[in-house]
């Protein structure tokens, strides 16, 4: 039985843990609070307390149990923390170093396609990111540091906008008027596809790899969110289109060509 630790049992981490458990994996995880640990244990997930300050705040025996696994998924978005990006980067490095000390052989870091700027173009994994926001710059710096690790299987997976499990942008947009960029393409990916892609990477370790995950169909914001709002019976957002709006498309087919991945939700309209 293969084993994996998921540092960050949140909106993505919990469904991922359940998915892998269903497939027969031994799954462990971490939460920032002791209350969160107890809740996850009630869900049947072996969970330990781990907080980044950016030093690792955890019981040494718990760390040994948590990192006594074949693989590690680092799923800690910077938005969860109240310190600056420099400390966030140090926190991720501390998690990596602890995993290496305990002999973890494979690491998957959950990143974001936000490392690419909001400009027109088609962005696949061969394009050099040019992050503009502090968060995106921090993510890209972490990616570079992790990929510099030579003697371990290291995967970076960049997700487009996440949808699923009660999370969909249309609920926020339906409350707004004059939403700009109505003619811009959407770049979305469903939670279930994210879990399946991580599973595939865990099953096929192969040193340093970078993959995008984004549904291959990219309707415009106006067409897509109008459809979603009408489908859900909520207010239809009012969009403003502009010829100057960036036509930014994230390409996520490399994982399909190289590893045989198939999107269960290739069309965002299937995600509603």
Short mmCIF file of N, CA and C in Angstrom, two decimals, residues 60-123:
data_model
loop_
_atom_site.label_atom_id
_atom_site.label_comp_id
_atom_site.label_asym_id
_atom_site.label_seq_id
_atom_site.Cartn_x
_atom_site.Cartn_y
_atom_site.Cartn_z
N UNK A 60 7.22 16.84 17.73
CA UNK A 60 8.20 16.06 16.95
C UNK A 60 7.73 14.64 16.63
N UNK A 61 7.06 13.99 17.57
CA UNK A 61 6.57 12.64 17.31
C UNK A 61 5.47 12.66 16.24
N UNK A 62 4.65 13.71 16.25
CA UNK A 62 3.61 13.84 15.22
C UNK A 62 4.24 14.04 13.85
N UNK A 63 5.32 14.83 13.80
CA UNK A 63 5.99 15.04 12.52
C UNK A 63 6.55 13.74 11.96
N UNK A 64 7.10 12.92 12.84
CA UNK A 64 7.62 11.63 12.39
C UNK A 64 6.50 10.77 11.82
N UNK A 65 5.37 10.74 12.49
CA UNK A 65 4.25 9.95 12.00
C UNK A 65 3.69 10.52 10.70
N UNK A 66 3.58 11.86 10.62
CA UNK A 66 3.02 12.50 9.44
C UNK A 66 3.88 12.26 8.21
N UNK A 67 5.20 12.38 8.36
CA UNK A 67 6.09 12.31 7.21
C UNK A 67 6.67 10.91 6.98
N UNK A 68 6.17 9.92 7.68
CA UNK A 68 6.58 8.53 7.40
C UNK A 68 5.72 7.99 6.27
N UNK A 69 5.92 8.56 5.09
CA UNK A 69 5.11 8.24 3.91
C UNK A 69 5.99 8.22 2.67
N UNK A 70 5.43 7.70 1.58
CA UNK A 70 6.15 7.68 0.31
C UNK A 70 6.13 9.04 -0.37
N UNK A 71 5.00 9.74 -0.25
CA UNK A 71 4.82 10.98 -1.01
C UNK A 71 4.17 12.05 -0.16
N UNK A 72 4.39 13.31 -0.57
CA UNK A 72 3.85 14.46 0.13
C UNK A 72 3.17 15.39 -0.86
N UNK A 73 1.96 15.83 -0.53
CA UNK A 73 1.27 16.86 -1.29
C UNK A 73 1.24 18.12 -0.44
N UNK A 74 1.88 19.19 -0.94
CA UNK A 74 1.88 20.47 -0.23
C UNK A 74 0.76 21.32 -0.80
N UNK A 75 -0.27 21.51 0.00
CA UNK A 75 -1.48 22.19 -0.45
C UNK A 75 -1.80 23.33 0.52
N UNK A 76 -0.94 24.34 0.50
CA UNK A 76 -1.08 25.46 1.43
C UNK A 76 -1.12 26.76 0.62
N UNK A 77 -2.29 27.24 0.25
CA UNK A 77 -2.36 28.51 -0.48
C UNK A 77 -1.89 29.66 0.39
N UNK A 78 -1.21 30.63 -0.19
CA UNK A 78 -0.71 31.76 0.61
C UNK A 78 -1.82 32.57 1.26
N UNK A 79 -3.00 32.55 0.72
CA UNK A 79 -4.10 33.34 1.28
C UNK A 79 -4.53 32.85 2.66
N UNK A 80 -4.09 31.66 3.04
CA UNK A 80 -4.48 31.12 4.34
C UNK A 80 -3.67 31.73 5.48
N UNK A 81 -2.61 32.45 5.14
CA UNK A 81 -1.69 32.89 6.18
C UNK A 81 -1.68 34.40 6.33
N UNK A 82 -1.30 34.85 7.51
CA UNK A 82 -1.35 36.26 7.82
C UNK A 82 0.03 36.90 7.84
N UNK A 83 1.04 36.16 7.39
CA UNK A 83 2.36 36.76 7.29
C UNK A 83 2.69 37.02 5.83
N UNK A 84 3.79 37.73 5.58
CA UNK A 84 4.09 38.15 4.22
C UNK A 84 4.63 36.99 3.39
N UNK A 85 4.84 37.26 2.08
CA UNK A 85 5.23 36.20 1.16
C UNK A 85 6.60 35.63 1.47
N UNK A 86 7.49 36.46 2.00
CA UNK A 86 8.81 35.95 2.38
C UNK A 86 8.68 34.86 3.43
N UNK A 87 7.83 35.09 4.41
CA UNK A 87 7.61 34.08 5.44
C UNK A 87 6.87 32.86 4.90
N UNK A 88 5.95 33.11 3.97
CA UNK A 88 5.24 31.98 3.33
C UNK A 88 6.24 31.07 2.61
N UNK A 89 7.15 31.66 1.86
CA UNK A 89 8.16 30.88 1.14
C UNK A 89 9.02 30.09 2.12
N UNK A 90 9.43 30.74 3.22
CA UNK A 90 10.22 30.03 4.23
C UNK A 90 9.43 28.88 4.84
N UNK A 91 8.13 29.11 5.07
CA UNK A 91 7.30 28.06 5.64
C UNK A 91 7.24 26.83 4.74
N UNK A 92 7.05 27.05 3.44
CA UNK A 92 7.01 25.93 2.49
C UNK A 92 8.36 25.21 2.45
N UNK A 93 9.45 25.99 2.47
CA UNK A 93 10.78 25.37 2.49
C UNK A 93 10.98 24.53 3.75
N UNK A 94 10.46 24.99 4.87
CA UNK A 94 10.59 24.23 6.11
C UNK A 94 9.84 22.91 6.02
N UNK A 95 8.65 22.93 5.41
CA UNK A 95 7.90 21.69 5.21
C UNK A 95 8.68 20.74 4.32
N UNK A 96 9.24 21.26 3.23
CA UNK A 96 10.02 20.42 2.32
C UNK A 96 11.22 19.81 3.04
N UNK A 97 11.96 20.62 3.78
CA UNK A 97 13.16 20.12 4.47
C UNK A 97 12.80 19.04 5.48
N UNK A 98 11.69 19.23 6.18
CA UNK A 98 11.26 18.22 7.15
C UNK A 98 10.90 16.92 6.44
N UNK A 99 10.24 17.03 5.30
CA UNK A 99 9.89 15.83 4.54
C UNK A 99 11.14 15.10 4.06
N UNK A 100 12.12 15.86 3.58
CA UNK A 100 13.36 15.24 3.10
C UNK A 100 14.11 14.54 4.24
N UNK A 101 14.09 15.17 5.43
CA UNK A 101 14.74 14.55 6.58
C UNK A 101 14.12 13.20 6.93
N UNK A 102 12.83 13.07 6.66
CA UNK A 102 12.14 11.82 6.99
C UNK A 102 12.10 10.85 5.81
N UNK A 103 12.78 11.18 4.72
CA UNK A 103 12.93 10.23 3.62
C UNK A 103 11.79 10.19 2.63
N UNK A 104 10.96 11.23 2.58
CA UNK A 104 9.89 11.27 1.57
C UNK A 104 10.53 11.30 0.18
N UNK A 105 10.00 10.49 -0.74
CA UNK A 105 10.61 10.32 -2.05
C UNK A 105 9.96 11.14 -3.16
N UNK A 106 8.73 11.61 -2.93
CA UNK A 106 8.01 12.35 -3.96
C UNK A 106 7.25 13.51 -3.33
N UNK A 107 7.32 14.67 -3.96
CA UNK A 107 6.60 15.85 -3.48
C UNK A 107 5.80 16.45 -4.63
N UNK A 108 4.55 16.80 -4.35
CA UNK A 108 3.71 17.52 -5.30
C UNK A 108 3.33 18.85 -4.66
N UNK A 109 3.62 19.94 -5.35
CA UNK A 109 3.27 21.27 -4.84
C UNK A 109 2.11 21.82 -5.65
N UNK A 110 1.05 22.23 -4.96
CA UNK A 110 -0.12 22.79 -5.62
C UNK A 110 0.12 24.28 -5.85
N UNK A 111 0.25 24.65 -7.12
CA UNK A 111 0.48 26.04 -7.48
C UNK A 111 -0.73 26.55 -8.26
N UNK A 112 -0.55 27.64 -8.97
CA UNK A 112 -1.67 28.31 -9.64
C UNK A 112 -1.23 28.88 -10.98
N UNK A 113 -2.15 28.92 -11.93
CA UNK A 113 -1.85 29.54 -13.22
C UNK A 113 -1.78 31.06 -13.11
N UNK A 114 -1.99 31.59 -11.90
CA UNK A 114 -1.83 33.03 -11.69
C UNK A 114 -0.38 33.47 -11.84
N UNK A 115 0.55 32.52 -11.97
CA UNK A 115 1.95 32.89 -12.22
C UNK A 115 2.11 33.52 -13.60
N UNK A 116 1.07 33.39 -14.46
CA UNK A 116 1.08 34.03 -15.76
C UNK A 116 0.30 35.35 -15.69
N UNK A 117 0.78 36.38 -16.37
CA UNK A 117 0.13 37.69 -16.29
C UNK A 117 -1.18 37.72 -17.05
N UNK A 118 -2.00 38.73 -16.76
CA UNK A 118 -3.28 38.92 -17.43
C UNK A 118 -3.06 39.66 -18.76
N UNK A 119 -2.47 38.92 -19.70
CA UNK A 119 -2.23 39.47 -21.04
C UNK A 119 -2.71 38.44 -22.06
N UNK A 120 -2.90 38.88 -23.29
CA UNK A 120 -3.38 37.97 -24.33
C UNK A 120 -2.31 36.94 -24.67
N UNK A 121 -2.75 35.72 -24.95
CA UNK A 121 -1.83 34.66 -25.34
C UNK A 121 -2.32 33.31 -24.86
N UNK A 122 -1.70 32.28 -25.39
CA UNK A 122 -1.96 30.92 -24.95
C UNK A 122 -0.75 30.45 -24.16
N UNK A 123 -1.01 30.01 -22.93
CA UNK A 123 0.08 29.72 -22.00
C UNK A 123 0.12 28.23 -21.67
#
